[in-house]
Coordinates of C-alpha atoms in Angstrom, one line a residue:
X1 CA 20.4 -147.7 27.8
X2 CA 18.1 -150.5 28.8
X3 CA 16.4 -151.2 32.1
X4 CA 18.9 -154.1 32.7
X5 CA 21.8 -151.7 32.9
X6 CA 19.9 -149.8 35.7
X7 CA 19.4 -153.0 37.6
X8 CA 23.0 -154.1 37.0
X9 CA 24.6 -150.9 38.0
X10 CA 22.3 -150.5 41.1
X11 CA 24.1 -153.4 42.6
X12 CA 27.5 -152.9 41.2
X13 CA 28.2 -149.9 43.3
X14 CA 26.9 -151.3 46.6
X15 CA 30.5 -151.5 47.7
X16 CA 31.7 -148.3 46.1
X17 CA 33.5 -146.1 48.6
X18 CA 34.7 -143.4 46.2
X19 CA 33.4 -139.9 47.1
X20 CA 33.4 -136.5 45.4
X21 CA 35.4 -134.0 47.5
X22 CA 32.7 -132.1 49.3
X23 CA 35.2 -129.3 49.9
X24 CA 34.4 -127.5 46.7
X25 CA 36.3 -124.2 46.6
X26 CA 34.2 -121.1 46.2
X27 CA 34.8 -117.5 45.1
X28 CA 33.9 -114.5 47.2
X29 CA 30.5 -112.9 46.8
X30 CA 31.6 -110.9 43.8
X31 CA 34.0 -112.2 41.3
X32 CA 35.1 -111.0 37.8
X33 CA 36.5 -113.3 35.1
X34 CA 38.6 -111.7 32.5
X35 CA 41.8 -112.1 30.4
X36 CA 40.7 -114.9 28.0
X37 CA 38.2 -115.8 25.4
X38 CA 34.8 -115.6 27.1
X39 CA 32.5 -117.3 24.6
X40 CA 28.9 -116.5 25.5
X41 CA 27.2 -119.0 23.2
X42 CA 24.5 -116.4 22.5
X43 CA 23.3 -116.0 18.9
X44 CA 23.9 -117.9 15.7
X45 CA 27.6 -117.1 15.6
X46 CA 30.4 -116.7 18.1
X47 CA 30.1 -113.7 20.5
X48 CA 32.8 -112.8 23.0
X49 CA 32.7 -110.7 26.2
X50 CA 35.7 -109.0 27.9
X51 CA 34.5 -109.8 31.4
X52 CA 31.9 -111.6 33.5
X53 CA 30.8 -110.5 36.9
X54 CA 29.1 -113.0 39.2
X55 CA 27.4 -112.6 42.6
X56 CA 25.8 -115.2 44.8
X57 CA 26.1 -117.9 42.2
X58 CA 24.6 -115.9 39.3
X59 CA 25.8 -113.8 36.4
X60 CA 25.3 -110.2 37.3
X61 CA 27.0 -108.5 34.3
X62 CA 28.6 -109.4 31.0
X63 CA 30.6 -106.8 29.1
X64 CA 33.6 -104.5 29.4
X65 CA 36.0 -105.2 32.2
X66 CA 36.0 -101.6 33.5
X67 CA 32.2 -101.6 33.7
X68 CA 32.3 -104.9 35.5
X69 CA 34.6 -103.5 38.1
X70 CA 32.4 -100.4 38.5
X71 CA 29.3 -102.6 38.9
X72 CA 30.8 -104.9 41.4
X73 CA 30.8 -104.4 45.1
X74 CA 33.8 -103.6 47.2
X75 CA 36.9 -105.6 46.6
X76 CA 35.7 -108.1 44.0
X77 CA 37.8 -111.2 43.4
X78 CA 39.6 -110.7 40.1
X79 CA 40.1 -114.0 38.2
X80 CA 42.6 -113.7 35.3
X81 CA 42.0 -116.4 32.8
X82 CA 45.5 -115.9 31.4
X83 CA 44.4 -116.8 27.9
X84 CA 42.2 -119.7 28.7
X85 CA 38.7 -120.0 27.3
X86 CA 35.5 -119.6 29.4
X87 CA 32.3 -121.3 28.2
X88 CA 28.9 -122.0 29.8
X89 CA 29.1 -125.3 31.7
X90 CA 28.3 -128.3 29.6
X91 CA 24.8 -129.7 29.8
X92 CA 24.2 -133.5 29.6
X93 CA 21.4 -133.9 27.0
X94 CA 21.3 -137.6 27.6
X95 CA 23.2 -139.8 30.0
X96 CA 23.0 -141.9 33.1
X97 CA 24.8 -140.2 36.0
X98 CA 23.9 -142.9 38.4
X99 CA 25.6 -145.6 36.2
X100 CA 28.6 -143.6 35.0
X101 CA 30.9 -145.0 37.7
X102 CA 30.6 -148.5 36.3
X103 CA 34.0 -148.2 34.7
X104 CA 35.6 -147.3 38.1
X105 CA 34.4 -150.4 39.9
X106 CA 33.9 -153.3 37.4
X107 CA 36.7 -154.8 35.4
X108 CA 37.3 -152.3 32.5
X109 CA 36.8 -154.3 29.3
X110 CA 36.6 -151.3 27.0
X111 CA 38.7 -151.5 23.9
X112 CA 41.4 -149.0 23.0
X113 CA 41.7 -146.0 23.5
X114 CA 39.5 -146.3 26.6
X115 CA 40.8 -149.7 27.8
X116 CA 42.8 -152.8 26.7
X117 CA 39.9 -155.2 25.9
X118 CA 41.0 -155.9 22.3
X119 CA 40.6 -159.7 22.2
X120 CA 38.9 -162.3 24.3
X121 CA 42.2 -163.4 25.9
X122 CA 42.7 -159.9 27.1
X123 CA 39.1 -159.8 28.5
X124 CA 39.9 -162.9 30.5
X125 CA 43.3 -161.6 31.7
X126 CA 41.8 -158.2 32.7
X127 CA 39.0 -159.8 34.7
X128 CA 41.3 -162.3 36.4
X129 CA 43.5 -159.4 37.6
X130 CA 40.4 -157.5 38.7
X131 CA 39.1 -160.6 40.6
X132 CA 42.2 -160.8 42.6
X133 CA 41.8 -157.3 44.0
X134 CA 38.1 -156.9 44.3
X135 CA 36.9 -159.6 46.6
X136 CA 34.7 -157.2 48.4
X137 CA 32.7 -156.5 45.3
X138 CA 32.4 -160.2 44.5
X139 CA 31.4 -161.0 48.1
X140 CA 28.7 -158.4 48.2
X141 CA 27.2 -159.0 44.8
X142 CA 27.9 -162.7 44.4
X143 CA 29.2 -162.0 40.8
X144 CA 32.5 -161.3 39.0
X145 CA 31.7 -158.2 37.0
X146 CA 33.1 -156.7 33.8
X147 CA 31.9 -153.8 31.8
X148 CA 32.5 -152.5 28.3
X149 CA 33.4 -155.4 26.0
X150 CA 32.6 -154.7 22.3
X151 CA 32.7 -157.6 19.8
X152 CA 33.0 -155.0 17.0
X153 CA 36.5 -154.2 18.3
X154 CA 37.6 -157.6 19.4
X155 CA 40.1 -159.5 17.3
X156 CA 37.7 -162.4 17.0
X157 CA 34.8 -160.2 16.0
X158 CA 32.4 -162.2 18.2
X159 CA 30.9 -162.1 21.6
X160 CA 32.7 -164.0 24.4
X161 CA 30.7 -167.1 25.3
X162 CA 30.0 -169.0 28.5
X163 CA 32.9 -171.4 27.7
X164 CA 35.2 -168.4 27.5
X165 CA 34.0 -167.0 30.8
X166 CA 34.3 -170.3 32.5
X167 CA 38.1 -169.7 32.2
X168 CA 37.6 -167.0 34.8
X169 CA 35.5 -169.1 37.2
X170 CA 33.4 -172.2 37.1
X171 CA 32.1 -171.7 40.7
X172 CA 31.2 -168.0 40.8
X173 CA 28.9 -166.5 38.2
X174 CA 30.6 -164.1 35.8
X175 CA 28.8 -161.3 33.9
X176 CA 30.3 -159.2 31.1
X177 CA 28.1 -156.2 30.2
X178 CA 28.4 -155.1 26.6
X179 CA 29.5 -151.5 26.0
X180 CA 26.1 -150.7 24.5
X181 CA 24.4 -151.9 27.7
X182 CA 22.0 -153.9 25.5
X183 CA 23.7 -157.3 25.7
X184 CA 25.7 -159.3 28.2
X185 CA 27.7 -162.5 28.4
X186 CA 27.6 -164.9 31.4
X187 CA 29.5 -168.0 32.2
X188 CA 27.9 -171.5 32.8
X189 CA 27.4 -170.8 36.5
X190 CA 25.7 -167.5 35.5
X191 CA 23.3 -169.4 33.2
X192 CA 22.6 -171.9 36.0
X193 CA 21.8 -169.2 38.6
X194 CA 19.6 -167.3 36.1
X195 CA 17.7 -170.5 35.3
X196 CA 18.5 -170.3 31.6
X197 CA 18.6 -173.7 29.9
X198 CA 18.1 -175.1 26.4
X199 CA 14.4 -175.4 27.2
X200 CA 14.1 -171.7 28.2
X201 CA 12.2 -169.7 25.6
X202 CA 13.3 -166.2 24.4
X203 CA 11.5 -163.6 26.5
X204 CA 9.4 -161.0 24.8
X205 CA 11.7 -158.2 23.6
X206 CA 14.9 -160.2 24.1
X207 CA 17.0 -163.1 22.7
X208 CA 19.0 -165.9 24.3
X209 CA 21.7 -166.6 21.8
X210 CA 22.3 -170.4 21.1
X211 CA 25.2 -172.5 20.1
X212 CA 25.2 -173.3 16.4
X213 CA 23.0 -176.2 15.6
X214 CA 21.4 -176.5 19.0
X215 CA 19.2 -174.9 21.6
X216 CA 22.0 -174.7 24.2
X217 CA 22.5 -171.2 25.4
X218 CA 25.8 -169.7 24.3
X219 CA 26.0 -167.4 27.3
X220 CA 25.1 -164.3 25.3
X221 CA 21.9 -162.5 26.3
X222 CA 20.2 -159.7 24.5
X223 CA 17.9 -157.0 25.9
X224 CA 15.2 -158.4 28.2
X225 CA 17.0 -161.7 28.4
X226 CA 19.4 -159.9 30.8
X227 CA 16.6 -159.6 33.4
X228 CA 17.4 -163.0 35.0
X229 CA 21.0 -162.4 36.0
X230 CA 20.2 -158.8 36.8
X231 CA 17.4 -159.8 39.2
X232 CA 19.9 -161.9 41.1
X233 CA 22.1 -158.9 41.5
X234 CA 19.2 -156.7 42.5
X235 CA 18.8 -158.5 45.8
X236 CA 22.1 -157.0 47.1
X237 CA 21.3 -153.3 46.6
X238 CA 21.2 -150.8 49.4
X239 CA 20.8 -147.1 49.8
X240 CA 24.5 -146.6 50.5
X241 CA 25.4 -148.3 47.2
X242 CA 23.0 -146.0 45.3
X243 CA 24.5 -142.9 46.8
X244 CA 28.1 -144.0 46.3
X245 CA 27.4 -144.5 42.6
X246 CA 25.9 -141.0 42.3
X247 CA 28.9 -139.5 44.1
X248 CA 31.3 -141.3 41.7
X249 CA 29.2 -140.2 38.7
X250 CA 29.4 -136.6 39.8
X251 CA 33.1 -136.7 40.0
X252 CA 33.4 -138.1 36.5
X253 CA 30.9 -135.6 35.0
X254 CA 32.7 -132.6 36.7
X255 CA 36.0 -133.8 35.3
X256 CA 34.6 -133.5 31.8
X257 CA 33.2 -130.1 32.2
X258 CA 29.5 -130.9 33.0
X259 CA 27.6 -128.7 35.4
X260 CA 24.2 -130.4 34.6
X261 CA 23.7 -134.1 34.4
X262 CA 20.8 -136.2 33.3
X263 CA 19.4 -139.4 34.8
X264 CA 18.1 -140.7 31.6
X265 CA 16.0 -143.6 32.7
X266 CA 15.5 -143.5 36.5
X267 CA 13.7 -145.9 38.8
X268 CA 11.8 -144.7 41.9
X269 CA 14.6 -146.1 44.0
X270 CA 17.2 -143.9 42.2
X271 CA 15.0 -140.8 42.4
X272 CA 14.6 -141.4 46.1
X273 CA 18.4 -141.6 46.4
X274 CA 18.8 -138.3 44.7
X275 CA 16.2 -136.8 47.0
X276 CA 18.1 -137.9 50.0
X277 CA 21.3 -136.5 48.7
X278 CA 19.5 -133.3 47.7
X279 CA 18.3 -132.9 51.3
X280 CA 21.7 -133.7 52.6
X281 CA 23.4 -131.1 50.3
X282 CA 25.7 -133.6 48.7
X283 CA 24.7 -133.0 45.0
X284 CA 27.4 -130.8 43.5
X285 CA 25.6 -130.2 40.2
X286 CA 22.1 -130.1 38.8
X287 CA 20.6 -133.5 38.0
X288 CA 17.3 -133.8 36.1
X289 CA 15.7 -137.2 36.0
X290 CA 13.3 -139.0 33.7
X291 CA 11.7 -142.0 35.4
X292 CA 10.9 -144.9 33.1
X293 CA 7.3 -144.5 32.2
X294 CA 6.5 -148.2 32.1
X295 CA 8.1 -149.0 35.5
X296 CA 7.4 -145.7 37.2
X297 CA 3.9 -144.7 36.1
X298 CA 2.4 -144.7 39.6
X299 CA 5.5 -142.9 40.9
X300 CA 5.0 -140.2 38.3
X301 CA 1.3 -139.8 39.1
X302 CA 2.3 -139.3 42.8
X303 CA 5.3 -137.0 42.3
X304 CA 4.8 -135.4 38.9
X305 CA 7.2 -133.1 37.2
X306 CA 9.1 -130.3 38.9
X307 CA 10.0 -127.2 36.8
X308 CA 12.4 -125.9 39.5
X309 CA 15.4 -127.6 41.1
X310 CA 15.3 -128.3 44.8
X311 CA 18.9 -128.4 46.0
X312 CA 20.1 -129.4 42.6
X313 CA 17.5 -132.1 41.8
X314 CA 14.3 -132.3 39.9
X315 CA 12.1 -134.8 38.0
X316 CA 11.9 -133.4 34.5
X317 CA 9.6 -135.9 32.6
X318 CA 9.5 -139.5 31.6
X319 CA 11.6 -141.9 29.5
X320 CA 10.4 -144.5 27.0
X321 CA 12.6 -147.1 25.2
X322 CA 11.5 -148.6 21.9
X323 CA 14.5 -150.7 20.7
X324 CA 18.1 -151.6 21.2
X325 CA 21.5 -150.8 19.9
X326 CA 22.7 -150.7 16.3
X327 CA 26.2 -151.7 17.3
X328 CA 24.8 -154.8 19.1
X329 CA 22.4 -155.4 16.1
X330 CA 19.3 -155.1 18.3
X331 CA 18.1 -151.7 17.0
X332 CA 14.8 -152.0 15.1
X333 CA 15.3 -151.1 11.4
X334 CA 13.0 -150.9 8.4
X335 CA 15.7 -152.6 6.2
X336 CA 17.9 -155.6 7.1
X337 CA 21.2 -155.4 8.7
X338 CA 24.1 -155.7 6.3
X339 CA 25.5 -158.8 8.1
X340 CA 22.9 -160.4 10.4
X341 CA 23.9 -161.9 13.7
X342 CA 24.9 -165.5 13.8
X343 CA 21.9 -167.8 13.3
X344 CA 19.6 -165.0 11.9
X345 CA 18.2 -164.9 8.4
X346 CA 19.3 -162.4 5.8
X347 CA 16.1 -160.3 6.3
X348 CA 16.9 -159.7 10.0
X349 CA 16.0 -156.2 11.0
X350 CA 16.4 -156.3 14.8
X351 CA 13.3 -156.1 16.9
X352 CA 11.1 -153.7 18.9
X353 CA 11.3 -153.4 22.7
X354 CA 7.6 -153.1 22.8
X355 CA 6.0 -155.2 19.9
X356 CA 2.5 -153.9 20.5
X357 CA 2.1 -150.4 18.9
X358 CA -1.1 -149.8 20.9
X359 CA 1.0 -150.0 24.1
X360 CA 3.4 -147.4 22.7
X361 CA 0.6 -145.1 21.6
X362 CA -1.0 -145.4 25.1
X363 CA 2.3 -144.6 26.9
X364 CA 3.0 -141.5 24.8
X365 CA -0.6 -140.4 25.2
X366 CA -0.2 -140.8 29.0
X367 CA 2.7 -138.4 28.9
X368 CA 0.9 -135.9 26.8
X369 CA -2.3 -136.1 29.0
X370 CA -0.3 -135.4 32.1
X371 CA 1.9 -132.7 30.5
X372 CA 5.0 -134.7 31.1
X373 CA 7.9 -134.1 28.8
X374 CA 8.7 -137.5 27.1
X375 CA 12.1 -138.5 25.9
X376 CA 12.2 -141.8 23.9
X377 CA 15.1 -144.1 22.9
X378 CA 14.9 -144.8 19.2
X379 CA 18.0 -146.1 17.4
X380 CA 16.4 -147.8 14.4
X381 CA 14.2 -146.0 11.9
X382 CA 11.4 -148.6 12.5
X383 CA 11.4 -147.6 16.1
X384 CA 11.4 -144.0 15.1
X385 CA 8.4 -144.6 12.8
X386 CA 6.4 -146.0 15.8
X387 CA 7.4 -143.0 18.0
X388 CA 6.5 -140.4 15.4
X389 CA 3.1 -142.1 14.8
X390 CA 2.4 -142.2 18.6
X391 CA 3.4 -138.5 19.0
X392 CA 1.1 -137.5 16.1
X393 CA -1.8 -139.3 17.7
X394 CA -1.2 -137.8 21.1
X395 CA -0.7 -134.3 19.7
X396 CA -3.9 -134.5 17.8
X397 CA -5.8 -135.4 21.0
X398 CA -4.1 -133.3 23.6
X399 CA -2.4 -130.5 21.7
X400 CA 1.3 -130.0 21.1
X401 CA 2.3 -126.5 22.2
X402 CA 5.9 -126.3 23.6
X403 CA 6.2 -129.9 24.7
X404 CA 9.8 -130.3 23.5
X405 CA 9.3 -134.0 22.9
X406 CA 12.7 -135.7 22.4
X407 CA 14.0 -138.6 20.3
X408 CA 17.0 -140.0 22.0
X409 CA 19.8 -141.2 19.7
X410 CA 17.8 -140.9 16.4
X411 CA 20.7 -142.6 14.8
X412 CA 19.1 -143.9 11.6
X413 CA 16.3 -141.4 11.1
X414 CA 15.5 -140.8 7.5
X415 CA 15.0 -137.5 5.7
X416 CA 11.2 -138.0 5.6
X417 CA 11.2 -138.7 9.3
X418 CA 13.1 -135.4 10.0
X419 CA 10.4 -133.6 8.1
X420 CA 7.8 -135.2 10.4
X421 CA 9.8 -134.5 13.5
X422 CA 10.1 -130.8 12.6
X423 CA 6.3 -130.5 12.1
X424 CA 5.7 -132.3 15.5
X425 CA 8.4 -130.4 17.3
X426 CA 10.4 -133.6 18.2
X427 CA 14.0 -132.6 19.1
X428 CA 16.6 -135.1 17.9
X429 CA 19.3 -135.8 20.5
X430 CA 22.0 -137.4 18.4
X431 CA 24.7 -139.8 19.5
X432 CA 27.5 -138.7 17.0
X433 CA 30.1 -140.5 19.1
X434 CA 29.1 -143.6 17.2
X435 CA 30.9 -142.2 14.2
X436 CA 34.2 -142.7 16.1
X437 CA 33.5 -145.7 18.2
X438 CA 31.4 -147.8 15.8
X439 CA 31.6 -145.9 12.4
X440 CA 33.7 -148.6 10.7
X441 CA 31.5 -151.3 12.2
X442 CA 28.3 -149.6 11.0
X443 CA 29.8 -149.2 7.5
X444 CA 31.0 -152.8 7.2
X445 CA 28.7 -154.8 9.4
X446 CA 25.5 -153.3 10.6
X447 CA 24.2 -150.7 8.1
X448 CA 26.4 -150.6 5.0
X449 CA 28.0 -147.4 3.7
X450 CA 25.0 -145.5 2.6
X451 CA 23.1 -145.8 5.9
X452 CA 26.2 -145.6 8.0
X453 CA 27.2 -142.3 6.5
X454 CA 23.9 -140.9 7.7
X455 CA 24.0 -141.9 11.3
X456 CA 23.2 -139.0 13.6
X457 CA 22.4 -136.7 10.6
X458 CA 23.2 -133.4 12.2
X459 CA 23.6 -131.5 8.9
X460 CA 20.3 -132.8 7.7
X461 CA 18.6 -131.5 10.8
X462 CA 20.3 -128.1 10.4
X463 CA 19.2 -127.8 6.8
X464 CA 15.7 -127.8 8.1
X465 CA 16.6 -125.2 10.7
X466 CA 16.0 -127.7 13.5
X467 CA 18.0 -127.5 16.7
X468 CA 19.5 -130.8 18.0
X469 CA 21.5 -131.9 21.0
X470 CA 24.4 -134.3 21.3
X471 CA 25.1 -136.7 24.2
X472 CA 27.5 -139.4 25.4
X473 CA 25.0 -141.8 27.0
X474 CA 27.4 -142.6 29.8
X475 CA 28.3 -145.2 30.8
X476 CA 28.1 -146.5 27.2
X477 CA 30.9 -144.0 26.6
X478 CA 32.8 -141.8 29.1
X479 CA 31.0 -138.5 29.7
X480 CA 33.6 -136.9 27.6
X481 CA 32.3 -133.6 26.2
X482 CA 35.3 -133.0 24.1
X483 CA 35.0 -136.3 22.3
X484 CA 31.3 -135.5 21.8
X485 CA 32.4 -132.2 20.1
X486 CA 35.1 -133.9 18.1
X487 CA 32.8 -136.6 16.7
X488 CA 30.0 -134.1 15.9
X489 CA 32.5 -131.8 14.0
X490 CA 34.8 -134.3 12.4
X491 CA 32.9 -137.7 12.2
X492 CA 36.2 -139.5 11.9
X493 CA 36.2 -143.2 12.7
X494 CA 38.8 -145.4 14.4
X495 CA 40.3 -146.2 11.0
X496 CA 40.3 -142.6 9.9
X497 CA 37.3 -142.8 7.6
X498 CA 35.0 -139.8 7.6
X499 CA 31.6 -141.3 8.3
X500 CA 29.4 -139.0 6.3
X501 CA 31.4 -135.9 5.2
X502 CA 28.2 -134.1 4.3
X503 CA 26.8 -134.5 7.8
X504 CA 29.6 -132.6 9.6
X505 CA 28.8 -129.3 11.3
X506 CA 30.9 -126.4 12.6
X507 CA 32.5 -126.4 16.1
X508 CA 30.2 -123.5 17.1
X509 CA 27.1 -125.5 16.2
X510 CA 28.5 -128.5 18.0
X511 CA 29.1 -126.4 21.1
X512 CA 25.5 -125.1 20.9
X513 CA 24.3 -128.8 21.1
X514 CA 25.8 -129.2 24.6
X515 CA 25.1 -125.7 25.9
X516 CA 22.3 -123.4 24.7
X517 CA 20.3 -126.1 22.8
X518 CA 20.7 -128.7 25.6
X519 CA 19.3 -126.1 28.0
X520 CA 16.4 -125.5 25.7
X521 CA 15.7 -129.2 25.4
X522 CA 15.3 -129.4 29.2
X523 CA 13.2 -126.3 29.6
X524 CA 16.2 -124.6 31.3
X525 CA 17.1 -121.9 28.7
X526 CA 16.2 -119.1 31.2
X527 CA 18.6 -120.6 33.8
X528 CA 21.7 -121.8 31.9
X529 CA 23.3 -122.6 28.5
X530 CA 24.7 -119.2 27.7
X531 CA 26.8 -116.6 29.6
X532 CA 24.0 -114.1 30.1
X533 CA 23.2 -111.7 32.9
X534 CA 20.6 -113.3 35.3
X535 CA 21.6 -116.9 34.5
X536 CA 23.5 -119.3 36.8
X537 CA 27.3 -118.9 37.0
X538 CA 27.9 -122.3 35.5
X539 CA 31.2 -122.4 33.6
X540 CA 33.9 -124.6 32.1
X541 CA 37.4 -123.3 31.6
X542 CA 39.4 -124.8 28.6
X543 CA 43.1 -124.3 27.9
X544 CA 42.2 -123.7 24.2
X545 CA 39.3 -122.2 22.3
X546 CA 37.6 -125.0 20.2
X547 CA 36.7 -122.3 17.5
X548 CA 40.3 -121.2 17.0
X549 CA 42.2 -124.5 16.5
X550 CA 42.4 -127.3 14.0
X551 CA 39.1 -129.2 14.5
X552 CA 40.9 -132.5 14.4
X553 CA 42.7 -131.5 17.7
X554 CA 39.6 -130.8 19.7
X555 CA 40.1 -133.9 21.8
X556 CA 43.5 -132.6 22.8
X557 CA 41.9 -129.6 24.6
X558 CA 42.3 -129.7 28.4
X559 CA 39.4 -129.0 30.7
X560 CA 41.1 -127.0 33.5
X561 CA 38.1 -126.2 35.7
X562 CA 34.4 -126.7 36.1
X563 CA 32.4 -124.2 38.1
X564 CA 28.9 -124.6 39.4
X565 CA 27.1 -121.5 40.5
X566 CA 30.4 -119.8 41.3
X567 CA 31.9 -122.8 43.1
X568 CA 34.7 -124.8 41.6
X569 CA 33.7 -128.5 41.6
X570 CA 36.7 -129.6 39.5
X571 CA 40.1 -128.1 39.1
X572 CA 42.8 -129.9 37.1

């Protein structure tokens, strides 16, 4: 996700009134779960327990039911799973909790199966319907807002233009944010308010797309070119809007089984919102934040990293972003895109977010020097090259013991890069959901079959005995843990093609990537990630065991409850 999404979403929820129910139900002091598959996620293969005893939000005992009863205090609460499956609560290896409520407030432009934005006419119709019932949002932000269009899935196979969006309004600016978060489309009024004309040059790290044969902006803005409309929105933000967004995000995450959420590129304003909510006791789950190292360097030097949560919040490290999105054709590759964007030459390879490698090297070194864990967005293999080089330099200078450096997305990493990542201890956090949402697009448009079949190369990582994590990058996708699992295991695209059969992994390994390994990535393996005595009583209850069904039906599993430290924060 790019900075522009942060700015955009900060405003978007200024009028959001949705709240998570604070009346989270709780168990008694001692409670025993039994009567179903209790999958502990310990070890390299599936291990089950008969019962789990919890006390004061922690796991006290795991083992035989009779022994659990004997260990418990007087009159423990007995919770019969009735054949359901109990797992450790899911851990968000990379996402943006603060922004994940976008779909709830803006016009939902997502294509099927998550929405109905399948052609440009539909986008216009959906937004006009939204406009009629969301005057409060429009009045507070000054913009008509839509989120989630994807030209890869539109019938026209192109971005909507300013002329298209003018059909929604010529007097009020309109902004459609691309599903990737790396591009947007605005109407003519939006271009006017943003000060973007034919004479406006492309900003560093961004592109203003032009109408064919002219310099006239088409209305489509890439990467840093989004800053202009975003800054206009930024003026309307307030503390209440930030907190409303976080509340909506918590509700969404809990519904999908997450007990730990990541704020994957935080501003100081957002961190302060979390701190206020932490002090007020309104965070229902653990949130670990990574402030943007470029924007928040002074903030980090003042606040530093917290190894322990304070009322469910901590600053865990820093975030760096080095390129864009492969689906939006802005990721930085070493080889050209199969089909370049309109107006680009055949050798177009995308572009870096930070063109100066010395700047990248200095930022990574800053993290190492201060002992801040660094997680870095690299979609393209050229961006990955730059990151690996910077990590190597910093490690040589400052040491590299147990840093758990992370490459976020790592979608097009090559085999030689995985070798280097293993040596340097860089954990890949893959985005295998792309195999479903954009697998066909990558095969036919962006990468070609050979490279597309290697996106998020989980099996290649495992062949090197590397751990990896998987994520949803909400709000790019819903924080849907089961779709994450399904994509990691099956790699089936929208059309039914298997995007890289040799990169599939087992359901158990996929579960590890959002439980035990995700805990390890965040330095939380002693606190969560497995059902082990002494750890937090963070659980998710499923109606079926993912290890005992046809893998192609994983997305049909129901999440029946989410439990954070013994308290039920979601109950279907």
